[in-house]
PDB file of N, CA and C in Angstrom:
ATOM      1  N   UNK A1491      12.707   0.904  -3.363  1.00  0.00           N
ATOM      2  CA  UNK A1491      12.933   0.677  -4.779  1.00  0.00           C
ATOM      3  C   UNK A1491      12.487  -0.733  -5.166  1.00  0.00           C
ATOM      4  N   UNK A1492      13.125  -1.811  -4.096  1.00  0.00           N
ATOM      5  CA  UNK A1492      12.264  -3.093  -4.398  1.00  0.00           C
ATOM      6  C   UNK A1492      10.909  -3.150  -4.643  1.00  0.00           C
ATOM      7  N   UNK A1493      10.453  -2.598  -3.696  1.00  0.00           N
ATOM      8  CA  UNK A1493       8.908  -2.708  -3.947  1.00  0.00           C
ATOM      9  C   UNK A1493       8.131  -2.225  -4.979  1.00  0.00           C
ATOM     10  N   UNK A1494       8.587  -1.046  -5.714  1.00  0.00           N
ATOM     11  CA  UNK A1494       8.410  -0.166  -6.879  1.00  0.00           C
ATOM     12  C   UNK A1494       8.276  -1.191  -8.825  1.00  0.00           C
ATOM     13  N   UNK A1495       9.834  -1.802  -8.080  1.00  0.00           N
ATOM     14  CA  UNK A1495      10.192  -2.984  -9.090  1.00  0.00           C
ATOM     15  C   UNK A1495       9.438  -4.473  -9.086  1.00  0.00           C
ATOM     16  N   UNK A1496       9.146  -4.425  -8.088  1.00  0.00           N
ATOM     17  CA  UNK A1496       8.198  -5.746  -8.110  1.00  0.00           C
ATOM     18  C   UNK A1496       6.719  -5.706  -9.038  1.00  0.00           C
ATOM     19  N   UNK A1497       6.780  -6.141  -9.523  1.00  0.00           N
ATOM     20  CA  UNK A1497       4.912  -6.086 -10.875  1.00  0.00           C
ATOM     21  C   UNK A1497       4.023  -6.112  -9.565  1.00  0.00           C
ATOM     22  N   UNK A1498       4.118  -7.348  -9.128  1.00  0.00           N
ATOM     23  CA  UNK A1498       2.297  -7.377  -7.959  1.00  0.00           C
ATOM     24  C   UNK A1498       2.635  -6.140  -6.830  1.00  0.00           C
ATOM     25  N   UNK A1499       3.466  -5.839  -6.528  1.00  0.00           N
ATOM     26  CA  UNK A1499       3.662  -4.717  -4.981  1.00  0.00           C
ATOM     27  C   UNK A1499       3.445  -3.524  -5.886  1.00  0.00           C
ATOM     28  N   UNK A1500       4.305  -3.143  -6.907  1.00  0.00           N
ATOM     29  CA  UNK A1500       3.677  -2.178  -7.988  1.00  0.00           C
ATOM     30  C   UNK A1500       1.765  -1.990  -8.125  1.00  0.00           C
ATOM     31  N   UNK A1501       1.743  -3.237  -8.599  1.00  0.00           N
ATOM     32  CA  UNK A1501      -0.274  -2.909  -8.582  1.00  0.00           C
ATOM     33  C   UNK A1501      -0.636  -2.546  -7.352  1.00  0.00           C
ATOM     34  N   UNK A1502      -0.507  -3.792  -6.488  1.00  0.00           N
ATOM     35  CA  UNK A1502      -0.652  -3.295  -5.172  1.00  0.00           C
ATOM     36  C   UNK A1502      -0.926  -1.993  -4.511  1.00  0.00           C
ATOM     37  N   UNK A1503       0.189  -1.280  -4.678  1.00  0.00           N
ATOM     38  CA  UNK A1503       0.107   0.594  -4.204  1.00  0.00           C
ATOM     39  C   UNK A1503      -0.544   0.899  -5.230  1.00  0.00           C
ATOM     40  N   UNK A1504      -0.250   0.580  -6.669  1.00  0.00           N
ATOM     41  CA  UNK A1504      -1.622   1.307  -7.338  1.00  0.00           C
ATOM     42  C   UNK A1504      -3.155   1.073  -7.485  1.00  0.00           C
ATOM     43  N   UNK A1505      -3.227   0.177  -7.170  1.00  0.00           N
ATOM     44  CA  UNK A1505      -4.767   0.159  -6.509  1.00  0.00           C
ATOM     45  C   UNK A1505      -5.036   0.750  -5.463  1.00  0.00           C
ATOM     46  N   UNK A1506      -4.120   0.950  -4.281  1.00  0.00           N
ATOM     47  CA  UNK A1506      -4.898   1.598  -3.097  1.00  0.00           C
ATOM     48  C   UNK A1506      -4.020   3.208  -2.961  1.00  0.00           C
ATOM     49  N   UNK A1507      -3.566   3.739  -3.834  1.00  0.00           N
ATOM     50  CA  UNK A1507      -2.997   4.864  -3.912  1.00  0.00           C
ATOM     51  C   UNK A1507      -4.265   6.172  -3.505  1.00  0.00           C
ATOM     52  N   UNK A1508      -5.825   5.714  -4.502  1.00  0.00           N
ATOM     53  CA  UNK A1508      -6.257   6.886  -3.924  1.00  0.00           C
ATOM     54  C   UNK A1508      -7.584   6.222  -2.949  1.00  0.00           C
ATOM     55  N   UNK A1509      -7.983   5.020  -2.980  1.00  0.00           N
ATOM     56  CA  UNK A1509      -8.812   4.881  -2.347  1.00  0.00           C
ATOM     57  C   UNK A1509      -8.415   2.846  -1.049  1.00  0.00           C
ATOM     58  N   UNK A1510      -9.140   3.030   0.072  1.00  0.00           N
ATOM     59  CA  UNK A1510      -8.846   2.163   0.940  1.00  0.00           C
ATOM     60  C   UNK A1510      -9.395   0.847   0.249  1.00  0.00           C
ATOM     61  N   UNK A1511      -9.108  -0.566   0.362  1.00  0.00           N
ATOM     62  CA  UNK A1511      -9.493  -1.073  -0.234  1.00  0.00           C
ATOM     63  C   UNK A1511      -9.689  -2.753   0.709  1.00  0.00           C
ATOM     64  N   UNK A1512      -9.687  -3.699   0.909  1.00  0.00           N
ATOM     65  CA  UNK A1512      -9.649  -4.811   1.235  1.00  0.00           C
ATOM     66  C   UNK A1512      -8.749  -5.365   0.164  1.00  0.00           C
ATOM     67  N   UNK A1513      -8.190  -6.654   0.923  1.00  0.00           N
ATOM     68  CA  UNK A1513      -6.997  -7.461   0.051  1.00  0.00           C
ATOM     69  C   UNK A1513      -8.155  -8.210  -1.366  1.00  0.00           C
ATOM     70  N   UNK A1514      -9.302  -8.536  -0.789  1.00  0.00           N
ATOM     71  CA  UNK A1514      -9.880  -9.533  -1.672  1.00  0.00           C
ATOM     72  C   UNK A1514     -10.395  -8.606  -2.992  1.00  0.00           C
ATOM     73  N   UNK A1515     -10.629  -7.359  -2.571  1.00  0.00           N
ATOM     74  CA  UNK A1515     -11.070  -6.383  -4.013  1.00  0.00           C
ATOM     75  C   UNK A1515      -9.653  -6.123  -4.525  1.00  0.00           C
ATOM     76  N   UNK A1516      -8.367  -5.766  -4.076  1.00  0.00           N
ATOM     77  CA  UNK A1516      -7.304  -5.314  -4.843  1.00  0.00           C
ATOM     78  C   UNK A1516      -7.008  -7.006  -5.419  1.00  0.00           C
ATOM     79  N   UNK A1517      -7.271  -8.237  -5.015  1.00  0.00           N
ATOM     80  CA  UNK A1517      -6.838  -9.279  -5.758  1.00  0.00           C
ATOM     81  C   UNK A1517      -7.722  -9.415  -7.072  1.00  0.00           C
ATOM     82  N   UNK A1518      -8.775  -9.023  -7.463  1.00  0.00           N
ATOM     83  CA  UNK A1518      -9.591  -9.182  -7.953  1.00  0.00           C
ATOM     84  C   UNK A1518      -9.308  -8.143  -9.026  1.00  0.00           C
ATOM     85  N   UNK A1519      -9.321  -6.920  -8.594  1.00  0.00           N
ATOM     86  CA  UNK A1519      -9.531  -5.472  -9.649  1.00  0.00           C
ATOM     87  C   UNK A1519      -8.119  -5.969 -10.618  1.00  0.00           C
ATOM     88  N   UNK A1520      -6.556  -6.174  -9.524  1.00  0.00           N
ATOM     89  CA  UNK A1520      -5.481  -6.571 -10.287  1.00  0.00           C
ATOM     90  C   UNK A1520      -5.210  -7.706 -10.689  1.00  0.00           C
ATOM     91  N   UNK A1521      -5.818  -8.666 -10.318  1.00  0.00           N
ATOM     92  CA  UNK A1521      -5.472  -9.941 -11.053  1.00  0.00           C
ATOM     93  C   UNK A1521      -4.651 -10.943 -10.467  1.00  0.00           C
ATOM     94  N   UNK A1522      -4.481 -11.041  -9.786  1.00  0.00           N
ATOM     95  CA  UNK A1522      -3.301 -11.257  -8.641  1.00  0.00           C
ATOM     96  C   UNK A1522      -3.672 -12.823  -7.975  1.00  0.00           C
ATOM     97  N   UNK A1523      -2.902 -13.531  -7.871  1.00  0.00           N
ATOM     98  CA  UNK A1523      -2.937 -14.738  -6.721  1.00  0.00           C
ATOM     99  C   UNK A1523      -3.272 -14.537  -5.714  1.00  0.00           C
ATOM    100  N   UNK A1524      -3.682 -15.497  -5.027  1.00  0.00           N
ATOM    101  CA  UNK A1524      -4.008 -14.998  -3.825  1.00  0.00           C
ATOM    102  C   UNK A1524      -3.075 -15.044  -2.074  1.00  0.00           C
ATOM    103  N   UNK A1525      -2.131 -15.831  -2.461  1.00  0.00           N
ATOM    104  CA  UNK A1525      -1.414 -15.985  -1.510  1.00  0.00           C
ATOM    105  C   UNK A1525      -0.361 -15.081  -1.904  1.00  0.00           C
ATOM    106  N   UNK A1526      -0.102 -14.604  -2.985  1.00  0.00           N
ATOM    107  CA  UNK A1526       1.255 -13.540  -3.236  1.00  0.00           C
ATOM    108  C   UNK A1526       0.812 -12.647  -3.197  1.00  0.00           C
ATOM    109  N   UNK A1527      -0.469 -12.299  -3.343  1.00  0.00           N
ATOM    110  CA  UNK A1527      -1.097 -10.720  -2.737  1.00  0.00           C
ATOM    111  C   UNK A1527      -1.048 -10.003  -1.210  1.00  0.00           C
ATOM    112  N   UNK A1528      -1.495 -11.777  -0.429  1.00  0.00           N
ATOM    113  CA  UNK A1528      -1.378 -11.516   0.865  1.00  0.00           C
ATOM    114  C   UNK A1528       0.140 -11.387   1.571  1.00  0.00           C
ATOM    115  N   UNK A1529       0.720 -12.190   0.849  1.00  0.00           N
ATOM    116  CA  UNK A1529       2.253 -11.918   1.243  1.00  0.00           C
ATOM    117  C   UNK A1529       2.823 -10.505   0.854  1.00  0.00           C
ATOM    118  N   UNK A1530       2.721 -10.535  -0.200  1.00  0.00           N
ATOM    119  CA  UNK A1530       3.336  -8.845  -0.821  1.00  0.00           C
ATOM    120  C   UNK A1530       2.541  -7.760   0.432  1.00  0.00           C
ATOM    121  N   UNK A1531       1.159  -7.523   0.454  1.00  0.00           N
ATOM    122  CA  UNK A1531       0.604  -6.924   1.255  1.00  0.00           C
ATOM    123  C   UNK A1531       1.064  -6.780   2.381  1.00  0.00           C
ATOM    124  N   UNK A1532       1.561  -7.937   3.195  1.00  0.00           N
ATOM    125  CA  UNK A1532       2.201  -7.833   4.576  1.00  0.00           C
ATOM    126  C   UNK A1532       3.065  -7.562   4.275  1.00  0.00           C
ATOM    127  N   UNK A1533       4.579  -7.656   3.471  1.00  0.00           N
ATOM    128  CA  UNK A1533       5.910  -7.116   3.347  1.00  0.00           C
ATOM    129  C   UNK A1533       5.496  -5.416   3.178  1.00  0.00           C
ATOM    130  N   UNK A1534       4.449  -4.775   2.348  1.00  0.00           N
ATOM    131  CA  UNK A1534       4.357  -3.427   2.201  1.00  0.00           C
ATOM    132  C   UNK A1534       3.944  -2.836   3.396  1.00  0.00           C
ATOM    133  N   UNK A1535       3.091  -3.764   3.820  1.00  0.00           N
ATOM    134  CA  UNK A1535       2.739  -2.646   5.495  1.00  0.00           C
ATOM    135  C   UNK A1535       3.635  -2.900   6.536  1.00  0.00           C
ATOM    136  N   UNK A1536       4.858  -3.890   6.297  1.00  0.00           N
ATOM    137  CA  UNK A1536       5.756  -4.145   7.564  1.00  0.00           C
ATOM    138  C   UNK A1536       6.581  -3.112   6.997  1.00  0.00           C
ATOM    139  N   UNK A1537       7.093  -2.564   6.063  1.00  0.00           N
ATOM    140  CA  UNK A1537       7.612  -1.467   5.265  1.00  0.00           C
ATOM    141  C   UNK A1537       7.495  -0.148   5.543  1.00  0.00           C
ATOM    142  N   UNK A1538       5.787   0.200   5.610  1.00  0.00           N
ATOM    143  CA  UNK A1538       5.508   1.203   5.721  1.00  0.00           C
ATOM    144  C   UNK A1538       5.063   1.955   4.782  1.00  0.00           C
ATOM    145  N   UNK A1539       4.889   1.434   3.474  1.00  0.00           N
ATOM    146  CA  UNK A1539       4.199   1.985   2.002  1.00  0.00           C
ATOM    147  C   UNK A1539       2.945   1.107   2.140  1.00  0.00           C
ATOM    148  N   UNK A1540       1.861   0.400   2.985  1.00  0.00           N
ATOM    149  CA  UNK A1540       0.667   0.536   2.940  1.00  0.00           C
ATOM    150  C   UNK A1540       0.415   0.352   4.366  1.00  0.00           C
ATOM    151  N   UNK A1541      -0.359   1.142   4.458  1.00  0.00           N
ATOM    152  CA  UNK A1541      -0.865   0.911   6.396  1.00  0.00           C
ATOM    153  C   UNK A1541      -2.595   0.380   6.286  1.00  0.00           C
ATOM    154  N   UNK A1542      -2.578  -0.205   7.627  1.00  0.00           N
ATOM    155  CA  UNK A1542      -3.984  -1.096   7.459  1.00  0.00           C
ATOM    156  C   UNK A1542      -5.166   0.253   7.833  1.00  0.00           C
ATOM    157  N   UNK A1543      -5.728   0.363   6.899  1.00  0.00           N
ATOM    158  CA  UNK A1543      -6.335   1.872   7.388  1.00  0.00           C
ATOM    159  C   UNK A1543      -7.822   1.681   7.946  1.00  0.00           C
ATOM    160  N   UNK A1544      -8.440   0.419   8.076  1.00  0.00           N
ATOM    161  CA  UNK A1544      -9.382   0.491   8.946  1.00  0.00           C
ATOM    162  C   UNK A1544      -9.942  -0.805   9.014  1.00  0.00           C
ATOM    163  N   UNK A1545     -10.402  -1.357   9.556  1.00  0.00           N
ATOM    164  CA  UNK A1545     -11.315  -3.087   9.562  1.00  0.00           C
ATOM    165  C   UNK A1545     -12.602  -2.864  10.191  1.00  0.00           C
ATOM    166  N   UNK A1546     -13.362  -4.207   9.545  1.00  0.00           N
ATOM    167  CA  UNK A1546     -14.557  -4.414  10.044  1.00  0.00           C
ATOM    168  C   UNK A1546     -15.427  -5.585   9.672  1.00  0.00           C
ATOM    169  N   UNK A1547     -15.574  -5.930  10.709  1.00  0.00           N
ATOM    170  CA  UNK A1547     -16.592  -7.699  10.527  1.00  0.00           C
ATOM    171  C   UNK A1547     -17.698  -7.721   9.506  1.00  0.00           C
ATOM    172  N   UNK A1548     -17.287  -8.533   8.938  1.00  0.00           N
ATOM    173  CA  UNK A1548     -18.576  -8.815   7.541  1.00  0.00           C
ATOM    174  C   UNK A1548     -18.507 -10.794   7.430  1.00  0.00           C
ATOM    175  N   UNK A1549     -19.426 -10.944   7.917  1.00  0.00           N
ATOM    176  CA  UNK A1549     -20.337 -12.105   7.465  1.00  0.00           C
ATOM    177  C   UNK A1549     -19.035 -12.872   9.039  1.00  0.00           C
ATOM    178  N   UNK A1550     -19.005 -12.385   9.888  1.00  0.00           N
ATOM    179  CA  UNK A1550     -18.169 -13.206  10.817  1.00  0.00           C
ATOM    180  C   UNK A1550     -16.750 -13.200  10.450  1.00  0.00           C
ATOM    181  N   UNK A1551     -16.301 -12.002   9.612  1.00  0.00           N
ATOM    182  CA  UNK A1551     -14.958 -12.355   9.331  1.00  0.00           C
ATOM    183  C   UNK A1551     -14.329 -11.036   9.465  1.00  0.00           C
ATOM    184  N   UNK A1552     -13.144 -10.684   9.970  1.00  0.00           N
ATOM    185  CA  UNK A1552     -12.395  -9.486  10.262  1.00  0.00           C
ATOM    186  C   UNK A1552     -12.087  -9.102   8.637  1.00  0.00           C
ATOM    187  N   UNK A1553     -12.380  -7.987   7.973  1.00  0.00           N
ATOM    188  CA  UNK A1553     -11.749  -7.740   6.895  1.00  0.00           C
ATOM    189  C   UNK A1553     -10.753  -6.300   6.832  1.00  0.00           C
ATOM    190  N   UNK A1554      -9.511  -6.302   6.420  1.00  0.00           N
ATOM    191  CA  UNK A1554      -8.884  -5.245   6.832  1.00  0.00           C
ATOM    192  C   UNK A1554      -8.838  -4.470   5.571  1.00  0.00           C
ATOM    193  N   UNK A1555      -8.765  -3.165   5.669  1.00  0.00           N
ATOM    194  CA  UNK A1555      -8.770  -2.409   4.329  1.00  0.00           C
ATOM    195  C   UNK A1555      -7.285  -1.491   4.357  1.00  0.00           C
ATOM    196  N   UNK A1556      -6.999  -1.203   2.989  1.00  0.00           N
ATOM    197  CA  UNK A1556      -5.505  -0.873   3.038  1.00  0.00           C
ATOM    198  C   UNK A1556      -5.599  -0.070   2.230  1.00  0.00           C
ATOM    199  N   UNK A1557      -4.057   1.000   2.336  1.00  0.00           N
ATOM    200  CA  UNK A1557      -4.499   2.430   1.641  1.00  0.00           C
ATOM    201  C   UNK A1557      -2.486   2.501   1.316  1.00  0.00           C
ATOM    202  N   UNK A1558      -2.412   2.562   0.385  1.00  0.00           N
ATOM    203  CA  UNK A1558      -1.081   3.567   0.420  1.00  0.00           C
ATOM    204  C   UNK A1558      -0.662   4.745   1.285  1.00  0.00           C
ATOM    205  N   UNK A1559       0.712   4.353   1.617  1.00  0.00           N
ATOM    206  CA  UNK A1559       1.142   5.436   1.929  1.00  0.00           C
ATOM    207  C   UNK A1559       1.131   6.932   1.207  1.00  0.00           C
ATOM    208  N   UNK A1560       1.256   6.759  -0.011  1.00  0.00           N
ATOM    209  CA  UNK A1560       1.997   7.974  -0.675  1.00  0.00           C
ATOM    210  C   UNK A1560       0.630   7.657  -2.124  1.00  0.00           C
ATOM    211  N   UNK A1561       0.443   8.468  -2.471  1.00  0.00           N
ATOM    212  CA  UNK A1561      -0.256   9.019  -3.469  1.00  0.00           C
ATOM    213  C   UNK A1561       0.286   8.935  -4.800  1.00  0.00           C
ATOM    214  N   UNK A1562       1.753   8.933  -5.068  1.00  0.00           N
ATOM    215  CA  UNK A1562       2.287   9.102  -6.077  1.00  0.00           C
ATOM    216  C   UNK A1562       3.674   8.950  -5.620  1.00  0.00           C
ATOM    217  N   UNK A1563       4.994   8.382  -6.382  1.00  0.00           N
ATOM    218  CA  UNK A1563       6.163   7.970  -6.237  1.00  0.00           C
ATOM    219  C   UNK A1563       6.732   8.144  -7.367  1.00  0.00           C
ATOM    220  N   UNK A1564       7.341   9.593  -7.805  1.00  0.00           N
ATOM    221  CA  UNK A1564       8.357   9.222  -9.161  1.00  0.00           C
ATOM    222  C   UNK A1564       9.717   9.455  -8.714  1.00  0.00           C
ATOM    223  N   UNK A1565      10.358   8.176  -9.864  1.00  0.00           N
ATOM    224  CA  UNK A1565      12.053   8.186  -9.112  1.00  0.00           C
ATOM    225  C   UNK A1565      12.321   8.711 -10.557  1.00  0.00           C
ATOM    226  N   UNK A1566      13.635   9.443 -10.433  1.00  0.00           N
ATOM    227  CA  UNK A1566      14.307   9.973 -11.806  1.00  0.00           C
ATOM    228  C   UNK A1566      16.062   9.436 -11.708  1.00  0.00           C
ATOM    229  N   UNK A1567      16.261   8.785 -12.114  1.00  0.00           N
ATOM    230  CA  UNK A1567      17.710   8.414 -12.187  1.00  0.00           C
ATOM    231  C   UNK A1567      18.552   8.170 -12.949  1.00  0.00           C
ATOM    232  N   UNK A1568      19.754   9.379 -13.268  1.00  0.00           N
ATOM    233  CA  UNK A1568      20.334   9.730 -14.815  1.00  0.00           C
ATOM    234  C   UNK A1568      21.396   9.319 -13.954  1.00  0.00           C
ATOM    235  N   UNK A1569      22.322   8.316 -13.723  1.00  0.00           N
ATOM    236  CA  UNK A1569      23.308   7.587 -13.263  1.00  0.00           C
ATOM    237  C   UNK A1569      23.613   8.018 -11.859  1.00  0.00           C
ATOM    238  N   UNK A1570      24.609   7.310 -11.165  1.00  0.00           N
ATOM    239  CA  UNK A1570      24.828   6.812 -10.220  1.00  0.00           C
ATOM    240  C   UNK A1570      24.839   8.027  -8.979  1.00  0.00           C
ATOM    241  N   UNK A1571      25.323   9.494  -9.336  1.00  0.00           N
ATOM    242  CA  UNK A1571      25.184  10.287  -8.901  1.00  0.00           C
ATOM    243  C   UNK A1571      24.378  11.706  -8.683  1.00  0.00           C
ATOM    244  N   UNK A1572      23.300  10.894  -9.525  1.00  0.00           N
ATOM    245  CA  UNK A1572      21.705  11.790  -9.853  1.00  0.00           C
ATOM    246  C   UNK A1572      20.523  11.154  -9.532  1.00  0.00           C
ATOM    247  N   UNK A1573      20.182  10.608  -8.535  1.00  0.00           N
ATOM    248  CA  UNK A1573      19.150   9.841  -7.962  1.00  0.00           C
ATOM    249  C   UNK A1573      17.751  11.018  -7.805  1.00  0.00           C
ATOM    250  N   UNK A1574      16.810  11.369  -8.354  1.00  0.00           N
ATOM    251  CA  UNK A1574      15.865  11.821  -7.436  1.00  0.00           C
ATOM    252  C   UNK A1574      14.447  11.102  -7.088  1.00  0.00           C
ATOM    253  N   UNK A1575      14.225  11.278  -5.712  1.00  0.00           N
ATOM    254  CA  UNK A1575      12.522  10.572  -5.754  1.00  0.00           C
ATOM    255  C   UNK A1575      11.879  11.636  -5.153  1.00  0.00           C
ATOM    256  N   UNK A1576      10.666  11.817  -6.051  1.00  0.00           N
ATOM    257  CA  UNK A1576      10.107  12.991  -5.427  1.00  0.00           C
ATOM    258  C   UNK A1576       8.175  11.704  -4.673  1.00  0.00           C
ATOM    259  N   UNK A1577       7.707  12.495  -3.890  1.00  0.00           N
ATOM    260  CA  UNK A1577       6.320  11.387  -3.300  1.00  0.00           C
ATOM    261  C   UNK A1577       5.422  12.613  -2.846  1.00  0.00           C
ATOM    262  N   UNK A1578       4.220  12.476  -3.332  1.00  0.00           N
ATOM    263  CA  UNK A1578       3.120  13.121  -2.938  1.00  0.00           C
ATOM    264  C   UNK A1578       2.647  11.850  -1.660  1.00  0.00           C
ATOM    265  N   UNK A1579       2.984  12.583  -0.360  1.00  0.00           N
ATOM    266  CA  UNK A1579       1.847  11.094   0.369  1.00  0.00           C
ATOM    267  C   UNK A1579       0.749  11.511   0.470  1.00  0.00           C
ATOM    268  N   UNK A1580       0.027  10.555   1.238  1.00  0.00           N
ATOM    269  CA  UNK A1580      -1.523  10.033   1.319  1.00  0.00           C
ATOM    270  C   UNK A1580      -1.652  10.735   2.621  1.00  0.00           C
ATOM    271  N   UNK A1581      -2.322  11.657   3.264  1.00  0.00           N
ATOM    272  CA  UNK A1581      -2.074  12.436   4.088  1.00  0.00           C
ATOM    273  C   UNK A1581      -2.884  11.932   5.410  1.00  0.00           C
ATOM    274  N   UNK A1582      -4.224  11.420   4.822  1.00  0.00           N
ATOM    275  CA  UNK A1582      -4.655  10.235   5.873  1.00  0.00           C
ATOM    276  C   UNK A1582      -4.443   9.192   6.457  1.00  0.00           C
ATOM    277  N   UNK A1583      -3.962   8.559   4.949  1.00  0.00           N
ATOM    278  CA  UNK A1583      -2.891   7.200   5.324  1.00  0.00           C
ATOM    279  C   UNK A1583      -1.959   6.857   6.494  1.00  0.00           C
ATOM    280  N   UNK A1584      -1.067   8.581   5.989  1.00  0.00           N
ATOM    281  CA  UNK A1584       0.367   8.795   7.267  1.00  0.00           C
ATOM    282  C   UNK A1584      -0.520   8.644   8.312  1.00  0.00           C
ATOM    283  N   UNK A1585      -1.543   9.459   8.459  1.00  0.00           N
ATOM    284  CA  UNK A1585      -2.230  10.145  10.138  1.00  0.00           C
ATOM    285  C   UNK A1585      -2.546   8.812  10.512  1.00  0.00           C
ATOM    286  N   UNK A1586      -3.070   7.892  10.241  1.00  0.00           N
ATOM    287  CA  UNK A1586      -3.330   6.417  10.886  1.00  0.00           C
ATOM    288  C   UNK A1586      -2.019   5.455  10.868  1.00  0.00           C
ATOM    289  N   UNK A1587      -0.894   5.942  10.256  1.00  0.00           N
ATOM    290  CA  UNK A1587       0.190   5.170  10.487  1.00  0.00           C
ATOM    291  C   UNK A1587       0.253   5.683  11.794  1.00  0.00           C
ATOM    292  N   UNK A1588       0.608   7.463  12.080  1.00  0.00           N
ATOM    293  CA  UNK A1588       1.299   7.874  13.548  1.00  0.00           C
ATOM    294  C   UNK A1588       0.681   7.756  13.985  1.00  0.00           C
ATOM    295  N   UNK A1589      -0.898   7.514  14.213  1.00  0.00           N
ATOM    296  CA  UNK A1589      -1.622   7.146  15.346  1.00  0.00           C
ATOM    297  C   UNK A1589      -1.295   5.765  15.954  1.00  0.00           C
ATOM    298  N   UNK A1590      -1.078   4.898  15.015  1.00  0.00           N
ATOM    299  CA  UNK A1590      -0.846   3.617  15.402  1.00  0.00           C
ATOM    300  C   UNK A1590       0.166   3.694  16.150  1.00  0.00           C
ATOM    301  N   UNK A1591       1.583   4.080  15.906  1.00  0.00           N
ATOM    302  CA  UNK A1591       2.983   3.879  16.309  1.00  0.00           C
ATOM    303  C   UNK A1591       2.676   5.047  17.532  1.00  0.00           C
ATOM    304  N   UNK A1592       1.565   5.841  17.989  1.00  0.00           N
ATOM    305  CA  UNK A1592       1.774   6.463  19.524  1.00  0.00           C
ATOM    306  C   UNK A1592       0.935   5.351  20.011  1.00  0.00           C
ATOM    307  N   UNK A1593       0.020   4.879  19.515  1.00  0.00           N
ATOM    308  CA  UNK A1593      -0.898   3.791  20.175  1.00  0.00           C
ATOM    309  C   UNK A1593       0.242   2.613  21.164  1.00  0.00           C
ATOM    310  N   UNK A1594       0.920   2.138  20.333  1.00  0.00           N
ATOM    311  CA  UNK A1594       1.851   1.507  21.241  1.00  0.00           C
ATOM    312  C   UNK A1594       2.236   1.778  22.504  1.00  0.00           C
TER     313      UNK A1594
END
């Protein structure tokens, strides 16, 4: 829910909801600082709502690209005892999360 409520972690997943992206294009497309992008970014993938979905060296530099977990996230909440969240995930996304976590 934090993360949902936050404005930059909000853009964040919505920029990479349908497509993988690098930190330096989602800072750019959203508008974003650059050190609170990279921070927010690492709190979402230590989370588990963005996984690093693939890297690759450009100009001598590791660049990592990032994808949402989930595709879509609506919460509905008519008081304290009616919570719903319904989530379309990212079905590739997941598959390179569990690959990672058997990789271990």
């Amino acid at each position: 829910m934090y993360a949902l409520s936050d404005s930059h972690m909000h853009k964040i997943l919505q920029s990479t909801s349908l497509y993988d992206k690098p930190a330096i294009d989602i800072i750019h497309e959203q508008e974003l600082p650059y050190s609170t992008a990279y921070k927010k970014i690492a709190e979402l993938v230590k989370w588990g709502l963005l996984v690093t979905y693939k890297s690759e060296i450009i100009d001598g530099k590791r660049v990592a690209y990032h994808k949402s977990t989930f595709r879509s996230i609506k919460v509905n909440f008519e008081g304290a005892l009616d919570t719903k969240v319904e989530t379309e995930p990212n079905e590739d996304a997941l598959e390179r999360l569990t690959l990672r976590f058997y990789d271990l």
